[in-house]
Coordinates of C-alpha atoms and ligand atoms in Angstrom, one line a residue:
X1 CA -178.6 65.9 87.0
X2 CA -176.8 62.9 88.6
X3 CA -177.0 63.0 92.4
X4 CA -173.8 60.9 92.9
X5 CA -170.4 60.4 91.2
X6 CA -170.7 57.1 89.2
X7 CA -167.0 56.5 89.1
X8 CA -166.5 56.8 92.9
X9 CA -169.6 54.6 93.6
X10 CA -168.3 51.9 91.2
X11 CA -164.8 52.0 92.6
X12 CA -166.0 51.7 96.2
X13 CA -168.3 48.8 95.4
X14 CA -165.7 46.9 93.4
X15 CA -163.0 47.6 96.0
X16 CA -165.2 45.8 98.6
X17 CA -166.2 43.0 96.2
X18 CA -162.6 42.3 95.4
X19 CA -162.0 41.5 99.1
X20 CA -165.2 39.5 99.7
X21 CA -167.6 37.9 97.2
X22 CA -170.7 39.9 96.7
X23 CA -173.4 37.4 95.6
X24 CA -175.7 40.1 94.2
X25 CA -173.1 41.0 91.5
X26 CA -172.7 37.4 90.3
X27 CA -174.4 36.4 87.1
X28 CA -173.9 32.6 86.5
X29 CA -171.9 32.1 83.3
X30 CA -170.9 28.6 81.9
X31 CA -167.2 29.2 81.3
X32 CA -165.3 26.3 79.7
X33 CA -164.4 24.1 82.7
X34 CA -161.0 23.0 81.2
X35 CA -159.7 26.5 81.5
X36 CA -160.9 27.0 85.0
X37 CA -158.7 24.2 86.4
X38 CA -155.6 26.5 86.4
X39 CA -157.4 29.4 88.0
X40 CA -157.3 29.8 91.9
X41 CA -160.7 29.7 93.6
X42 CA -160.4 33.2 95.0
X43 CA -160.5 34.6 91.3
X44 CA -163.4 32.4 90.2
X45 CA -165.5 33.2 93.3
X46 CA -165.2 36.9 92.6
X47 CA -166.6 36.6 89.2
X48 CA -168.7 39.6 88.3
X49 CA -169.0 38.9 84.6
X50 CA -172.2 38.3 82.6
X51 CA -170.9 36.6 79.5
X52 CA -167.9 34.9 78.0
X53 CA -166.0 36.8 75.3
X54 CA -163.0 34.6 75.7
X55 CA -164.6 31.8 73.8
X56 CA -164.2 33.9 70.6
X57 CA -160.4 34.2 70.9
X58 CA -157.8 32.4 68.9
X59 CA -154.2 31.2 69.4
X60 CA -151.5 33.8 69.1
X61 CA -153.7 36.9 69.6
X62 CA -152.8 40.0 71.6
X63 CA -155.8 40.7 73.8
X64 CA -156.9 43.6 76.1
X65 CA -159.6 42.9 78.7
X66 CA -161.4 46.0 79.8
X67 CA -162.3 46.0 83.5
X68 CA -160.5 42.8 84.2
X69 CA -161.5 42.6 87.9
X70 CA -159.8 39.7 89.6
X71 CA -158.5 38.4 86.2
X72 CA -160.7 35.4 85.3
X73 CA -161.2 36.3 81.7
X74 CA -157.5 37.2 81.3
X75 CA -156.5 33.8 82.8
X76 CA -158.9 31.9 80.5
X77 CA -157.7 34.0 77.5
X78 CA -154.0 33.3 78.4
X79 CA -154.7 29.6 77.8
X80 CA -156.5 30.1 74.5
X81 CA -154.0 32.5 73.0
X82 CA -151.1 30.4 74.3
X83 CA -147.5 31.3 74.8
X84 CA -147.3 33.2 71.5
X85 CA -150.2 35.4 72.5
X86 CA -150.4 38.1 75.1
X87 CA -153.2 39.3 77.5
X88 CA -153.4 42.7 79.2
X89 CA -156.0 43.3 81.9
X90 CA -157.0 46.9 82.6
X91 CA -158.8 48.0 85.8
X92 CA -159.0 51.2 87.8
X93 CA -159.6 49.6 91.2
X94 CA -156.5 48.9 93.2
X95 CA -158.1 46.1 95.2
X96 CA -159.1 44.2 92.0
X97 CA -155.6 44.7 90.6
X98 CA -154.1 43.4 93.8
X99 CA -156.0 40.1 93.6
X100 CA -155.3 39.7 89.8
X101 CA -151.6 40.4 90.1
X102 CA -151.1 38.2 93.2
X103 CA -152.7 35.3 91.2
X104 CA -151.0 35.8 87.9
X105 CA -147.7 33.9 88.9
X106 CA -149.8 31.0 90.2
X107 CA -151.7 30.7 86.9
X108 CA -148.4 31.1 85.0
X109 CA -146.8 28.3 86.9
X110 CA -149.8 26.0 86.4
X111 CA -150.1 26.6 82.6
X112 CA -146.3 26.7 82.1
X113 CA -145.9 30.2 80.7
X114 CA -146.5 33.9 81.7
X115 CA -148.4 35.9 79.1
X116 CA -150.7 38.0 81.3
X117 CA -150.1 41.4 82.9
X118 CA -152.5 43.9 84.6
X119 CA -152.3 47.6 84.2
X120 CA -154.1 50.4 86.0
X121 CA -156.2 52.6 83.9
X122 CA -159.7 53.9 83.1
X123 CA -161.2 52.1 80.1
X124 CA -162.5 55.3 78.6
X125 CA -158.9 56.7 78.7
X126 CA -156.7 53.8 77.6
X127 CA -153.8 56.1 76.9
X128 CA -153.3 57.3 80.5
X129 CA -151.2 55.0 82.7
X130 CA -152.6 55.8 86.2
X131 CA -149.7 54.2 88.0
X132 CA -147.1 56.4 86.1
X133 CA -149.3 59.4 86.9
X134 CA -149.5 58.4 90.6
X135 CA -145.7 58.1 90.8
X136 CA -145.2 61.6 89.2
X137 CA -147.8 63.2 91.5
X138 CA -146.2 61.7 94.6
X139 CA -143.1 63.7 93.6
X140 CA -145.0 66.9 92.8
X141 CA -148.4 66.8 94.6
X142 CA -151.3 69.0 93.6
X143 CA -151.5 71.7 96.2
X144 CA -153.0 74.7 94.3
X145 CA -154.6 75.7 91.1
X146 CA -151.3 76.0 89.2
X147 CA -150.2 72.5 90.2
X148 CA -153.6 71.2 89.3
X149 CA -153.2 72.6 85.8
X150 CA -149.6 71.3 85.6
X151 CA -150.9 67.8 86.5
X152 CA -153.4 68.0 83.6
X153 CA -150.5 68.9 81.3
X154 CA -148.5 66.0 82.7
X155 CA -151.3 63.6 82.1
X156 CA -151.5 64.7 78.4
X157 CA -147.7 64.3 78.1
X158 CA -147.9 60.8 79.5
X159 CA -150.7 59.8 77.1
X160 CA -148.5 60.7 74.2
X161 CA -145.0 59.6 75.4
X162 CA -146.0 56.5 77.5
X163 CA -149.5 55.4 76.5
X164 CA -151.0 52.7 78.7
X165 CA -152.1 51.0 75.4
X166 CA -150.6 52.2 72.2
X167 CA -152.6 53.0 69.0
X168 CA -153.2 50.1 66.6
X169 CA -151.5 47.5 68.9
X170 CA -154.2 45.0 69.9
X171 CA -155.8 42.2 68.0
X172 CA -158.9 41.8 70.2
X173 CA -160.4 44.0 72.9
X174 CA -162.7 41.9 75.1
X175 CA -164.7 43.0 78.2
X176 CA -167.1 41.3 80.5
X177 CA -169.8 43.3 82.1
X178 CA -168.0 46.6 82.5
X179 CA -168.9 49.1 79.7
X180 CA -172.3 49.8 81.4
X181 CA -170.4 51.1 84.4
X182 CA -168.8 54.0 82.5
X183 CA -170.7 57.3 82.9
X184 CA -172.8 58.5 80.0
X185 CA -170.6 61.5 79.2
X186 CA -167.6 59.2 78.6
X187 CA -169.4 56.4 76.7
X188 CA -168.6 57.8 73.3
X189 CA -165.0 58.2 74.2
X190 CA -164.9 54.7 75.5
X191 CA -165.9 53.2 72.1
X192 CA -163.4 55.5 70.4
X193 CA -160.7 54.3 72.6
X194 CA -161.5 50.7 71.8
X195 CA -161.3 51.6 68.2
X196 CA -158.0 53.5 68.6
X197 CA -156.1 50.6 70.3
X198 CA -157.1 47.9 67.8
X199 CA -155.0 47.0 64.8
X200 CA -156.5 47.4 61.4
X201 CA -158.4 44.1 61.0
X202 CA -158.7 43.8 64.8
X203 CA -162.0 43.2 66.6
X204 CA -163.9 43.9 69.8
X205 CA -165.8 41.1 71.5
X206 CA -167.8 42.6 74.3
X207 CA -170.2 40.9 76.7
X208 CA -172.3 43.4 78.6
X209 CA -175.7 44.1 80.0
X210 CA -178.1 45.8 77.6
X211 CA -181.7 46.9 78.3
X212 CA -184.7 46.3 76.0
X213 CA -185.9 49.9 76.7
X214 CA -183.9 53.1 77.5
X215 CA -183.2 53.4 81.2
X216 CA -185.1 56.4 82.6
X217 CA -183.5 59.1 84.7
X218 CA -184.9 57.9 88.0
X219 CA -183.2 54.5 87.6
X220 CA -180.0 56.2 86.5
X221 CA -179.9 58.1 89.7
X222 CA -179.8 55.0 91.8
X223 CA -176.2 54.3 92.9
X224 CA -177.0 50.7 93.9
X225 CA -178.5 50.0 90.5
X226 CA -175.7 51.9 88.7
X227 CA -172.8 50.0 90.3
X228 CA -174.8 46.8 90.0
X229 CA -174.5 46.9 86.2
X230 CA -178.1 47.8 85.7
X231 CA -178.9 51.5 85.2
X232 CA -175.8 52.4 83.2
X233 CA -176.7 49.8 80.6
X234 CA -177.3 51.0 77.0
X235 CA -180.5 50.0 75.2
X236 CA -179.7 47.1 72.9
X237 CA -180.0 49.2 69.7
X238 CA -177.9 52.0 71.1
X239 CA -175.2 49.5 72.2
X240 CA -174.8 48.3 68.6
X241 CA -175.0 51.9 67.3
X242 CA -172.2 53.0 69.6
X243 CA -169.8 50.6 67.7
X244 CA -171.0 52.0 64.4
X245 CA -170.6 55.6 65.5
X246 CA -167.0 54.8 66.5
X247 CA -166.2 53.5 62.9
X248 CA -166.6 49.7 63.4
X249 CA -168.1 47.5 60.7
X250 CA -169.5 44.0 60.6
X251 CA -171.2 44.5 64.0
X252 CA -173.2 41.5 65.2
X253 CA -174.8 40.0 68.2
X254 CA -173.0 36.7 68.9
X255 CA -175.1 35.8 71.8
X256 CA -178.1 37.2 73.7
X257 CA -179.5 35.5 76.8
X258 CA -183.1 34.8 76.2
X259 CA -184.0 35.3 79.8
X260 CA -183.2 38.7 81.4
X261 CA -180.6 38.8 84.1
X262 CA -182.9 41.2 86.0
X263 CA -186.1 43.1 85.3
X264 CA -186.5 46.5 87.0
X265 CA -189.8 48.4 86.7
X266 CA -190.7 46.4 83.6
X267 CA -187.4 47.0 81.9
X268 CA -185.5 43.8 81.0
X269 CA -181.7 43.7 81.3
X270 CA -180.2 40.9 79.2
X271 CA -176.6 39.7 78.8
X272 CA -175.4 40.2 75.2
X273 CA -172.1 39.5 73.5
X274 CA -171.4 41.8 70.5
X275 CA -168.5 41.5 67.9
X276 CA -167.3 44.5 65.8
X277 CA -164.4 44.9 63.4
X278 CA -162.0 47.7 62.7
X279 CA -160.6 48.2 59.3
X280 CA -163.0 49.6 56.7
X281 CA -161.3 52.9 56.6
X282 CA -158.9 53.5 53.7
X283 CA -158.7 54.3 50.0
X284 CA -160.8 52.6 47.4
X285 CA -159.3 51.2 44.1
X286 CA -160.9 49.7 41.0
X287 CA -159.6 46.2 40.2
X288 CA -162.6 45.1 38.3
X289 CA -163.7 42.7 41.0
X290 CA -167.4 41.7 41.6
X291 CA -169.4 40.1 44.4
X292 CA -172.7 38.3 44.4
X293 CA -174.8 38.4 47.6
X294 CA -175.9 34.8 48.2
X295 CA -178.9 35.4 50.3
X296 CA -181.0 34.3 52.2
X297 CA -182.3 37.9 52.6
X298 CA -183.7 39.6 49.6
X299 CA -181.2 42.5 50.1
X300 CA -178.6 43.7 52.5
X301 CA -177.0 47.0 53.4
X302 CA -173.4 47.1 54.6
X303 CA -171.7 49.6 56.9
X304 CA -170.6 51.7 53.9
X305 CA -174.2 51.9 52.6
X306 CA -173.7 49.5 49.8
X307 CA -177.2 48.0 49.2
X308 CA -177.1 44.6 47.4
X309 CA -179.9 42.4 46.2
X310 CA -179.6 38.7 46.4
X311 CA -178.1 37.0 43.3
X312 CA -177.0 40.2 41.6
X313 CA -173.4 41.0 40.6
X314 CA -172.0 44.2 42.2
X315 CA -168.9 46.2 41.5
X316 CA -166.8 46.7 44.6
X317 CA -163.5 48.3 45.3
X318 CA -160.4 46.2 46.2
X319 CA -160.8 47.1 49.9
X320 CA -164.4 46.0 50.2
X321 CA -163.7 42.9 48.1
X322 CA -161.0 41.8 50.6
X323 CA -163.2 42.8 53.6
X324 CA -166.0 40.6 52.3
X325 CA -163.5 37.7 51.9
X326 CA -163.0 37.7 55.7
X327 CA -165.2 37.2 58.8
X328 CA -168.0 38.1 59.4
X329 CA -169.0 38.4 55.7
X330 CA -167.3 35.7 53.7
X331 CA -170.1 33.1 53.9
X332 CA -172.6 35.5 52.5
X333 CA -170.8 36.2 49.2
X334 CA -169.6 34.7 45.9
X335 CA -166.4 36.3 44.6
X336 CA -165.7 37.0 40.9
X337 CA -162.1 37.9 40.1
X338 CA -161.4 39.5 36.8
X339 CA -159.8 37.2 34.2
X340 CA -157.0 39.6 33.7
X341 CA -155.5 40.8 37.0
X342 CA -155.1 44.5 37.4
X343 CA -152.2 45.1 39.9
X344 CA -153.1 47.5 42.8
X345 CA -150.2 49.8 41.8
X346 CA -151.9 50.4 38.4
X347 CA -155.5 50.6 39.8
X348 CA -157.5 53.8 39.5
X349 CA -159.6 55.3 42.3
X350 CA -163.0 53.7 42.8
X351 CA -166.1 55.7 43.8
X352 CA -167.4 53.9 46.9
X353 CA -170.2 56.4 47.6
X354 CA -172.6 54.6 45.3
X355 CA -173.4 51.0 44.6
X356 CA -173.3 49.8 41.0
X357 CA -173.9 46.5 39.2
X358 CA -171.1 44.9 37.3
X359 CA -171.7 43.3 33.9
X360 CA -170.0 40.0 33.5
X361 CA -168.2 41.4 30.5
X362 CA -166.3 43.8 32.9
X363 CA -164.7 40.9 34.8
X364 CA -164.1 38.8 31.7
X365 CA -163.1 41.6 29.3
X366 CA -165.2 43.0 26.4
X367 CA -163.5 40.8 23.8
X368 CA -163.9 37.5 25.7
X369 CA -165.5 34.9 23.3
X370 CA -164.0 31.7 24.5
X371 CA -165.8 28.4 23.9
X372 CA -165.0 25.3 26.0
X373 CA -166.2 21.7 26.3
X374 CA -168.1 20.8 29.5
X375 CA -165.7 20.0 32.3
X376 CA -165.9 16.4 33.5
X377 CA -163.5 16.6 36.4
X378 CA -166.5 15.9 38.8
X379 CA -166.7 12.2 37.6
X380 CA -164.2 9.5 38.4
X381 CA -164.0 8.2 34.9
X382 CA -167.7 7.2 34.9
X383 CA -170.3 8.0 32.3
X384 CA -172.4 10.5 34.2
X385 CA -171.1 13.6 32.4
Ligands
LIG401 C1 -168.7 44.0 87.0 S1 -167.0 43.9 87.4 C2 -166.5 42.8 86.1 C3 -165.1 42.2 86.4 C4 -164.6 41.2 85.4 N1 -164.7 41.6 84.0 C5 -165.3 39.8 85.6 O1 -165.7 39.3 84.5 O2 -165.4 39.4 86.7 C6 -166.5 45.5 86.8 C7 -165.0 45.7 86.9 O3 -164.7 46.8 86.1 C8 -163.9 47.8 86.8 N2 -164.2 49.1 86.2 C9 -165.5 49.7 86.3 N3 -165.4 50.9 85.6 C10 -164.2 51.0 85.2 C11 -163.5 52.0 84.4 N4 -164.1 53.1 84.0 N5 -162.2 51.8 84.1 C12 -161.5 50.7 84.5 N6 -162.1 49.8 85.2 C13 -163.4 49.9 85.5 C14 -164.2 47.6 88.2 O4 -163.2 48.0 89.1 C15 -164.4 46.1 88.3 O5 -163.3 45.4 88.5

């Protein structure tokens, strides 16, 4: 049983640390210096991140930063995604939003375009626009039980009619040292919300603190450790599993600091950056494609439970075939297209619940008996072939 309200403790601590730098919350991170030039000192000094998810962004992407604080990651991201991209910072603490919003026009002027905005919300409830709700509640304040219930209904209506972040609208969700601050009962919903807002094919790149062992109850009951990004941390394996449970695939650790940021009662707290993709959901169709796992491991198991041995040729559905052709898988596979293309519109359903080998005759066709001369296109007219 928690002896304090984690959300209030977090809000109070970050309200204060938005106004004056709290050294204890700073974890030195080597951000790319060229992007820091355009960012005012006040923002950089109040850096409470533990990693740098922005370095995995690309030009033109639409990005959401969860728990944007004074806006440093958003302002770096703004320069990477460029004028064709867009960045939205989400934070629940007014004092953080105030610093970020006051500095946004300064950064825009320095970089030559304005592509960042900050919205007030709780990252475990990315549909609810807290400023819209505030405005409505000012007009009809909660004074009794029935107005409390009406406010609940109003919040639900706002989520549907004016979502803070719409479904399937974001290319990349990033976050820097914030997920650990969300209370345990909302953590599952938090990962589901990240999944909801991403486009199919979108990805999450999250830097956070994770522990090497599960954090015991006594540490979780310490408000200082909780708001200091320690005791709300998930154990490393649970952190990765949370993405899997929410429906992500291709989950991997991009970076893990070898040295712990802190060690408390023998438990090590490391900064890790994890990437996870959305888009494995959907129907499976048979187009006679095959893949060969290149190694180096003897076998692999993907997020749909396809187990593949190195060097063998497996039948895969069109969806899996195309997923493997993209990051993070493409470097691990060879791709075998059928000689005669079967259009998707004519393809039959494929049973993805089992893994089966594919005989080369299936991709070439049973009657294939072509004989050819050795190709000598590798030589420039020499006599080697
Ligand atoms: C450790 S600071 C990190 C700030 C920023 N990402 C950075 O790199 O400096 C945590 C931030 O997340 C915000 N925050 C914590 N829990 C939140 C929640 N549930 N919803 C929205 N914002 C939250 C806090 O207000 C604070 O600005």
